[in-house]
Coordinates of C-alpha atoms in Angstrom, one line a residue:
Chain K
M205 CA 10.3 1.9 9.3
I206 CA 12.3 1.9 6.2
F207 CA 10.9 5.0 4.6
E208 CA 12.9 8.2 5.3
H209 CA 12.1 11.9 5.6
E210 CA 10.4 13.4 2.5
Q211 CA 10.7 10.3 0.4
K212 CA 8.4 9.5 -2.5
I213 CA 6.7 6.1 -2.6
V214 CA 5.0 4.8 -5.8
F215 CA 2.8 1.8 -5.8
I216 CA 2.1 0.0 -9.1
G217 CA 0.2 -3.1 -10.0
A218 CA -3.2 -4.2 -11.3
S219 CA -6.8 -3.9 -10.0
V220 CA -6.1 -4.7 -6.4
T221 CA -3.7 -1.7 -6.3
D222 CA -5.9 0.5 -8.6
C223 CA -9.1 0.2 -6.5
G224 CA -10.8 3.2 -8.1
R225 CA -7.8 5.5 -7.8
R226 CA -8.5 6.9 -11.3
E227 CA -12.1 7.7 -10.6
E228 CA -14.4 7.7 -7.5
H229 CA -11.6 6.9 -5.1
A230 CA -8.9 9.2 -6.5
P231 CA -6.1 9.5 -5.9
Y232 CA -5.2 6.5 -3.7
G233 CA -8.0 4.1 -4.4
N234 CA -9.8 2.4 -1.5
G235 CA -7.7 -0.7 -1.2
Y236 CA -4.5 -1.8 0.6
M237 CA -2.5 1.1 -0.8
S238 CA -4.8 3.6 0.8
L239 CA -4.6 1.6 4.1
V240 CA -0.8 1.5 4.1
R241 CA -0.6 5.2 3.3
A242 CA -3.1 6.1 6.0
F243 CA -1.5 4.1 8.8
V244 CA 2.1 5.1 7.9
D245 CA 1.1 8.7 7.7
A246 CA -0.7 8.4 11.0
R247 CA 2.2 6.6 12.8
Y248 CA 5.1 8.5 11.2
P249 CA 3.7 12.0 10.2
E250 CA 7.1 13.6 10.8
L251 CA 8.4 11.7 7.7
D252 CA 6.3 13.9 5.5
L253 CA 6.1 11.2 2.8
T254 CA 4.7 11.7 -0.7
W255 CA 2.5 8.9 -2.1
A256 CA 1.4 7.9 -5.6
N257 CA -0.8 5.0 -6.9
R258 CA -0.2 3.9 -10.4
G259 CA -2.2 0.6 -10.4
I260 CA -4.4 -0.1 -13.4
G261 CA -7.0 -2.9 -13.4
G262 CA -6.5 -5.8 -15.8
N263 CA -2.7 -5.3 -16.2
T264 CA -0.2 -8.1 -16.7
V265 CA 3.6 -7.6 -16.6
R266 CA 3.3 -6.9 -20.4
D267 CA 1.1 -3.9 -19.6
L268 CA 3.4 -2.8 -16.8
A269 CA 6.3 -2.9 -19.2
A270 CA 4.4 -0.8 -21.8
R271 CA 3.9 2.0 -19.2
W272 CA 7.0 1.6 -17.0
E273 CA 8.9 4.6 -18.5
K274 CA 6.0 7.0 -17.8
D275 CA 4.6 5.6 -14.6
V276 CA 7.7 4.5 -12.8
I277 CA 10.9 6.0 -14.3
A278 CA 9.5 9.5 -14.9
E279 CA 8.0 9.5 -11.4
Q280 CA 11.5 9.0 -9.9
P281 CA 10.3 7.4 -6.7
D282 CA 12.6 6.7 -3.7
W283 CA 10.7 3.4 -3.1
L284 CA 8.8 1.5 -5.7
C285 CA 6.2 -1.0 -4.3
I286 CA 5.2 -3.5 -7.0
Q287 CA 2.2 -5.7 -6.5
F288 CA 2.7 -8.3 -9.2
P289 CA -0.7 -9.0 -10.8
T290 CA -2.7 -12.2 -10.6
N291 CA -3.8 -11.6 -14.3
D292 CA -0.6 -13.2 -15.9
V293 CA -1.8 -16.5 -14.5
W294 CA -5.5 -15.9 -14.3
R295 CA -5.9 -15.3 -18.1
F296 CA -4.9 -18.9 -18.8
F297 CA -8.0 -20.0 -16.9
G298 CA -10.5 -17.6 -18.4
D299 CA -11.8 -16.5 -21.8
H300 CA -8.5 -15.2 -23.1
P301 CA -5.8 -17.8 -22.5
E302 CA -3.7 -16.1 -25.2
Q303 CA -3.4 -13.1 -22.8
G304 CA -1.8 -15.3 -20.2
V305 CA 2.0 -14.7 -19.9
P306 CA 4.1 -17.9 -20.2
I307 CA 6.6 -18.3 -17.3
D308 CA 9.7 -17.8 -19.4
E309 CA 8.4 -14.5 -20.7
Y310 CA 7.2 -13.7 -17.2
E311 CA 10.6 -14.2 -15.7
A312 CA 12.4 -12.1 -18.3
T313 CA 9.9 -9.3 -18.0
V314 CA 10.0 -9.3 -14.2
R315 CA 13.8 -9.1 -14.3
S316 CA 13.8 -6.3 -16.8
L317 CA 11.2 -4.3 -14.9
L318 CA 13.2 -4.4 -11.7
Q319 CA 16.5 -3.7 -13.4
Q320 CA 15.0 -0.7 -15.3
A321 CA 13.5 0.7 -12.0
V322 CA 16.8 0.5 -10.2
D323 CA 18.9 1.8 -13.1
G324 CA 16.4 4.5 -14.3
A325 CA 15.1 5.8 -11.0
G326 CA 17.7 4.7 -8.5
C327 CA 14.9 3.5 -6.3
R328 CA 14.7 0.7 -3.7
L329 CA 12.1 -2.0 -4.1
V330 CA 9.2 -3.5 -2.2
V331 CA 7.9 -6.5 -4.2
A332 CA 4.7 -8.5 -3.5
D333 CA 4.2 -11.8 -5.2
P334 CA 0.9 -12.5 -7.0
L335 CA -2.0 -13.2 -4.7
Y336 CA -4.6 -15.9 -4.9
I337 CA -7.1 -16.6 -2.2
N338 CA -7.2 -20.4 -2.3
A339 CA -5.3 -22.6 0.1
D340 CA -5.7 -25.8 -2.0
R341 CA -2.2 -26.1 -3.5
T342 CA -3.3 -29.0 -5.8
E343 CA -5.8 -26.7 -7.6
P344 CA -4.2 -25.9 -11.1
M345 CA -4.4 -22.1 -10.8
R346 CA -3.0 -22.2 -7.3
A347 CA -0.1 -24.4 -8.4
M348 CA 0.7 -22.0 -11.2
I349 CA 0.5 -19.0 -8.9
D350 CA 3.0 -20.7 -6.6
D351 CA 5.4 -21.2 -9.6
Y352 CA 5.1 -17.5 -10.6
G353 CA 5.4 -16.3 -7.1
A354 CA 8.6 -18.3 -6.7
V355 CA 10.0 -16.5 -9.8
V356 CA 9.1 -13.1 -8.4
R357 CA 10.6 -13.8 -5.0
R358 CA 13.8 -15.2 -6.4
I359 CA 14.4 -12.3 -8.8
A360 CA 13.4 -9.7 -6.1
A361 CA 15.9 -11.2 -3.7
G362 CA 18.6 -10.5 -6.2
F363 CA 17.7 -6.8 -6.1
D364 CA 17.7 -6.7 -2.3
A365 CA 14.0 -6.0 -2.3
R366 CA 11.7 -6.1 0.7
I367 CA 9.4 -9.1 -0.1
V368 CA 5.7 -9.3 0.7
R369 CA 4.3 -12.8 0.4
Q370 CA 0.6 -12.2 -0.3
T371 CA -0.6 -15.7 -1.1
A372 CA 1.2 -16.9 2.1
A373 CA -0.6 -14.2 4.1
F374 CA -3.9 -15.4 2.8
D375 CA -3.0 -19.1 3.5
A376 CA -2.6 -18.1 7.1
V377 CA -6.1 -16.6 7.4
L378 CA -7.5 -19.5 5.4
A379 CA -6.4 -21.9 8.1
T380 CA -9.6 -20.9 10.0
T381 CA -11.8 -19.2 7.4
A382 CA -13.1 -19.6 3.9
P383 CA -12.1 -17.7 0.7
A384 CA -15.5 -16.2 0.5
D385 CA -14.9 -14.4 3.8
W386 CA -12.2 -12.4 2.0
S387 CA -13.3 -12.1 -1.6
D388 CA -16.1 -13.0 -4.0
D389 CA -13.7 -14.2 -6.7
R390 CA -10.6 -15.3 -4.8
V391 CA -8.7 -12.3 -6.2
H392 CA -10.4 -9.0 -5.5
P393 CA -10.6 -8.6 -1.7
H394 CA -13.2 -7.0 0.5
L395 CA -11.8 -4.4 3.0
P396 CA -10.6 -7.1 5.6
G397 CA -8.8 -8.8 2.7
H398 CA -7.1 -5.6 1.8
A399 CA -6.1 -5.3 5.5
V400 CA -4.5 -8.7 5.2
I401 CA -2.4 -7.3 2.3
A402 CA -1.8 -4.0 4.1
S403 CA -0.7 -5.8 7.3
A404 CA 1.8 -7.9 5.3
F405 CA 3.1 -4.7 3.6
L406 CA 3.4 -2.9 7.0
R407 CA 5.4 -5.7 8.5
A408 CA 7.7 -5.7 5.5
L409 CA 8.2 -2.0 5.9
G410 CA 9.2 -2.3 9.5
F411 CA 6.1 -0.6 10.8
S412 CA 5.9 -0.5 14.6
L413 CA 2.6 0.0 16.4
A414 CA 4.2 1.1 19.6
Chain L
M110 CA -5.6 -8.9 22.0
I111 CA -8.6 -8.7 24.4
F112 CA -11.5 -9.7 22.1
E113 CA -12.3 -13.4 22.5
Q114 CA -13.8 -16.1 20.3
G115 CA -17.2 -15.3 18.9
Q116 CA -17.6 -12.0 20.9
K117 CA -19.7 -9.1 19.7
I118 CA -18.2 -5.6 19.6
L119 CA -20.5 -2.7 19.4
F120 CA -19.4 0.9 18.7
I121 CA -21.6 3.9 19.5
G122 CA -21.0 7.6 19.2
D123 CA -21.4 10.5 16.9
S124 CA -20.4 11.3 13.2
I125 CA -16.8 10.1 13.7
T126 CA -18.2 6.7 14.5
D127 CA -21.1 6.9 12.0
C128 CA -19.2 7.7 8.9
G129 CA -21.9 6.8 6.5
R130 CA -22.7 3.4 8.1
R131 CA -26.5 4.1 7.6
D132 CA -26.2 4.9 3.8
A133 CA -23.3 5.0 1.4
N134 CA -20.8 3.1 3.6
A135 CA -23.2 0.6 5.2
P136 CA -22.9 -1.3 7.6
Y137 CA -19.6 -0.2 9.2
G138 CA -19.0 3.3 7.8
N139 CA -15.7 4.3 6.3
G140 CA -14.0 5.6 9.4
Y141 CA -12.0 4.3 12.4
V142 CA -14.6 1.6 13.2
S143 CA -14.2 0.1 9.7
L144 CA -10.4 0.3 10.0
V145 CA -10.3 -1.4 13.4
R146 CA -12.7 -4.1 12.2
A147 CA -10.7 -4.7 9.0
F148 CA -7.3 -5.0 10.7
V149 CA -8.5 -7.0 13.7
T150 CA -10.3 -9.4 11.4
A151 CA -7.3 -9.7 9.1
R152 CA -5.0 -10.4 12.1
Y153 CA -7.3 -12.6 14.3
P154 CA -9.7 -14.3 11.8
E155 CA -10.0 -17.4 13.9
R156 CA -11.9 -15.5 16.6
A157 CA -14.9 -15.0 14.3
L158 CA -15.7 -11.6 15.9
R159 CA -19.0 -9.8 15.3
W160 CA -19.1 -6.1 14.8
E161 CA -21.8 -3.5 15.0
N162 CA -21.6 0.3 14.3
R163 CA -24.3 2.3 16.0
G164 CA -22.8 5.8 15.6
I165 CA -25.2 8.7 14.6
G166 CA -23.9 12.0 13.4
G167 CA -24.6 15.0 15.6
N168 CA -25.3 13.0 18.7
T169 CA -24.5 14.1 22.3
V170 CA -24.9 12.1 25.4
R171 CA -28.6 13.2 25.5
H172 CA -29.2 11.5 22.1
L173 CA -27.4 8.4 23.3
A174 CA -29.6 8.2 26.3
E175 CA -32.7 8.3 24.2
R176 CA -31.6 5.3 22.1
W177 CA -29.5 3.4 24.6
E178 CA -32.2 0.7 25.3
Q179 CA -32.6 -0.1 21.6
D180 CA -29.1 0.4 20.3
V181 CA -27.0 -1.0 23.2
I182 CA -29.1 -3.0 25.7
A183 CA -31.1 -4.9 23.1
E184 CA -27.9 -5.7 21.2
Q185 CA -26.3 -7.4 24.2
P186 CA -22.7 -6.8 23.2
D187 CA -19.7 -8.4 24.8
W188 CA -17.7 -5.2 24.4
L189 CA -19.1 -1.7 24.1
S190 CA -17.0 1.2 22.8
V191 CA -18.4 4.6 23.5
K192 CA -16.9 7.7 21.9
I193 CA -19.1 10.8 22.7
G194 CA -18.6 14.4 23.8
I195 CA -17.4 16.4 20.8
N196 CA -20.9 17.7 20.0
D197 CA -21.7 18.2 23.6
V198 CA -18.9 20.8 23.6
W199 CA -19.1 22.0 20.0
R200 CA -22.7 23.2 20.3
T201 CA -21.5 25.9 22.7
F202 CA -19.4 27.4 19.9
D203 CA -21.3 26.8 16.7
S204 CA -25.0 27.1 17.9
G205 CA -24.9 29.7 20.6
G206 CA -25.2 27.0 23.2
N207 CA -28.3 25.5 21.6
G208 CA -28.0 21.7 22.2
A209 CA -24.8 22.0 24.2
V210 CA -24.5 19.7 27.2
P211 CA -23.1 21.2 30.4
I212 CA -20.2 19.3 31.9
D213 CA -22.1 18.2 35.0
E214 CA -24.9 16.7 32.8
Y215 CA -22.3 15.1 30.5
E216 CA -20.7 13.4 33.5
T217 CA -24.0 12.3 35.1
T218 CA -25.5 11.1 31.8
L219 CA -22.4 9.2 30.6
R220 CA -22.0 7.5 34.0
S221 CA -25.6 6.5 33.9
L222 CA -25.3 5.0 30.4
L223 CA -22.2 3.1 31.3
Q224 CA -23.8 1.7 34.4
Q225 CA -27.0 0.7 32.5
A226 CA -24.8 -1.1 29.9
V227 CA -22.9 -3.0 32.5
D228 CA -26.0 -3.9 34.6
S229 CA -28.1 -5.0 31.7
T230 CA -25.7 -6.6 29.3
N231 CA -22.7 -7.5 31.5
C232 CA -20.5 -6.1 28.7
K233 CA -16.9 -4.8 29.1
L234 CA -16.3 -1.2 28.3
I235 CA -14.1 0.9 26.0
V236 CA -14.3 4.7 26.5
A237 CA -12.7 7.0 24.0
E238 CA -12.1 10.7 24.9
P239 CA -13.5 13.5 22.8
Y240 CA -10.9 15.5 20.9
I241 CA -10.4 18.6 18.7
I242 CA -7.5 18.5 16.2
D243 CA -5.9 21.7 17.5
A244 CA -2.8 21.7 19.7
D245 CA -3.4 25.2 21.0
R246 CA -4.6 24.7 24.5
S247 CA -5.6 28.3 24.8
N248 CA -8.3 27.9 22.2
P249 CA -11.5 28.0 24.2
M250 CA -13.0 25.0 22.5
R251 CA -9.8 23.0 23.1
A252 CA -9.8 24.0 26.7
M253 CA -13.4 22.9 27.1
M254 CA -12.7 19.7 25.2
D255 CA -9.9 18.9 27.6
D256 CA -12.3 19.3 30.6
Y257 CA -14.8 16.9 29.0
G258 CA -12.0 14.5 28.1
Q259 CA -10.9 14.4 31.7
V260 CA -14.5 13.4 32.7
A261 CA -14.5 10.6 30.1
R262 CA -11.1 9.5 31.5
K263 CA -12.3 9.6 35.1
L264 CA -15.4 7.5 34.2
A265 CA -13.3 5.0 32.3
A266 CA -11.2 4.5 35.4
E267 CA -14.4 4.2 37.6
F268 CA -15.7 1.4 35.4
G269 CA -12.3 -0.3 34.8
A270 CA -12.8 0.4 31.1
I271 CA -10.2 0.5 28.4
N272 CA -9.4 4.2 27.8
I273 CA -8.7 5.5 24.3
R274 CA -6.8 8.8 24.5
T275 CA -7.7 10.3 21.1
Q276 CA -6.7 13.8 22.0
E277 CA -3.2 12.7 23.0
A278 CA -3.0 10.8 19.8
F279 CA -3.7 13.9 17.7
D280 CA -1.5 16.1 19.8
A281 CA 1.4 13.7 19.0
T282 CA 0.8 14.0 15.3
L283 CA 0.5 17.8 15.5
A284 CA 4.0 18.1 16.9
T285 CA 5.2 18.0 13.3
T286 CA 2.0 18.6 11.2
T287 CA -0.9 21.0 10.9
P288 CA -4.6 20.4 11.7
E289 CA -5.4 20.7 8.0
D290 CA -3.3 17.6 7.4
W291 CA -5.9 15.5 9.3
A292 CA -9.3 17.3 9.0
D293 CA -10.8 20.3 7.2
D294 CA -12.7 21.4 10.3
K295 CA -10.5 20.1 13.1
I296 CA -13.2 17.5 13.9
H297 CA -14.1 15.2 11.0
P298 CA -10.9 13.3 10.0
N299 CA -9.7 12.3 6.6
L300 CA -8.6 8.7 6.3
P301 CA -5.1 9.2 7.8
G302 CA -6.9 11.0 10.7
H303 CA -9.2 8.0 11.2
A304 CA -6.0 5.9 11.2
V305 CA -4.7 8.0 14.1
I306 CA -7.8 7.1 16.1
A307 CA -7.7 3.4 14.9
L308 CA -4.0 3.1 15.9
A309 CA -4.8 4.4 19.4
F310 CA -7.7 1.9 19.6
L311 CA -5.6 -1.0 18.3
R312 CA -2.8 -0.3 20.8
A313 CA -5.3 -0.1 23.6
I314 CA -6.8 -3.5 22.8
G315 CA -3.5 -5.2 22.6
F316 CA -3.4 -5.7 18.8
E317 CA 0.0 -7.0 17.5
L318 CA 0.9 -6.5 13.9

């Protein structure tokens, strides 16, 4: 387990991180973040960790950049867990393609966010690439998600981040199941889908069941 | 991991198992059953397991006996997980003994229920011990819970069941924390407390992360 005694862990991202944490499921939401917290606290209670969820539904990296100072730097986490949103890509395929984030802007923003976090908070990073529950790599949105995911993983590696491959985790379960088993819209998971993400995070954190 | 392709897993017990499965959090509740189902499904999706929660808050072994035919035998599970005994003990302390189940009756009834399940459904068994989230073994309710836990453990051994040691799991966490970190009333866990139970369960069934 990479977390150490009395460290503070902040999660940030979009709706899959948020999961009602600002309202009926305050303060942790009812998604993967809550699962990770519950299992890490249950398994390593002596670490006495502090947790915060700063996910906000609908965010792209532009929105993250706008609130990075307040929600990340000011929080001074020891570990920052970033779930990069699906929205940056998804917007290109919906009613507001102008809200999609072009890949050059995306790369520059991702790099800037990670650099600011390390410089401004002195934190270490856990970085999840954007998720999309669709194993068909020829589908246009899936192909674009793969390109954006590769950007995230390449930049994150340069910051010595722990990397969580969310779309790959769903590819594994989709070998024997259908996207509808995990989500109604291929992005927002049901609880077992959140457990797919949580399991990928727990493995990246060095969680040991024994 | 012991659950096999297409098998049906049925959980029965009291409020810790129930956790709103009949209303706000249907059909699995939002406790350890839901956590175990979510993580096992995420890790072993190819097994296409089927899950049922038949917990009802406030139940003792007497209540289970009344609904065993309908909620267990008729369901024909491949695996039956039974977690019962907290209320059997608790009623001695919160209701002046009204509704409490003496330890001999607890043992006789639980043995009979497990035997009926095996005889009528040929299911395999998982038996979880009752617990109280209090490491003070001199607390009378803790001492009594330990006795009932020993009965559950003995019966698990008799039937060759998987045995979930929930009390030991909470005792381990209490070495560095307080009961309030896990439950307001030492019985009904918050989500990390349910994760303590779920982890004990996942270990016992051979789950690998």
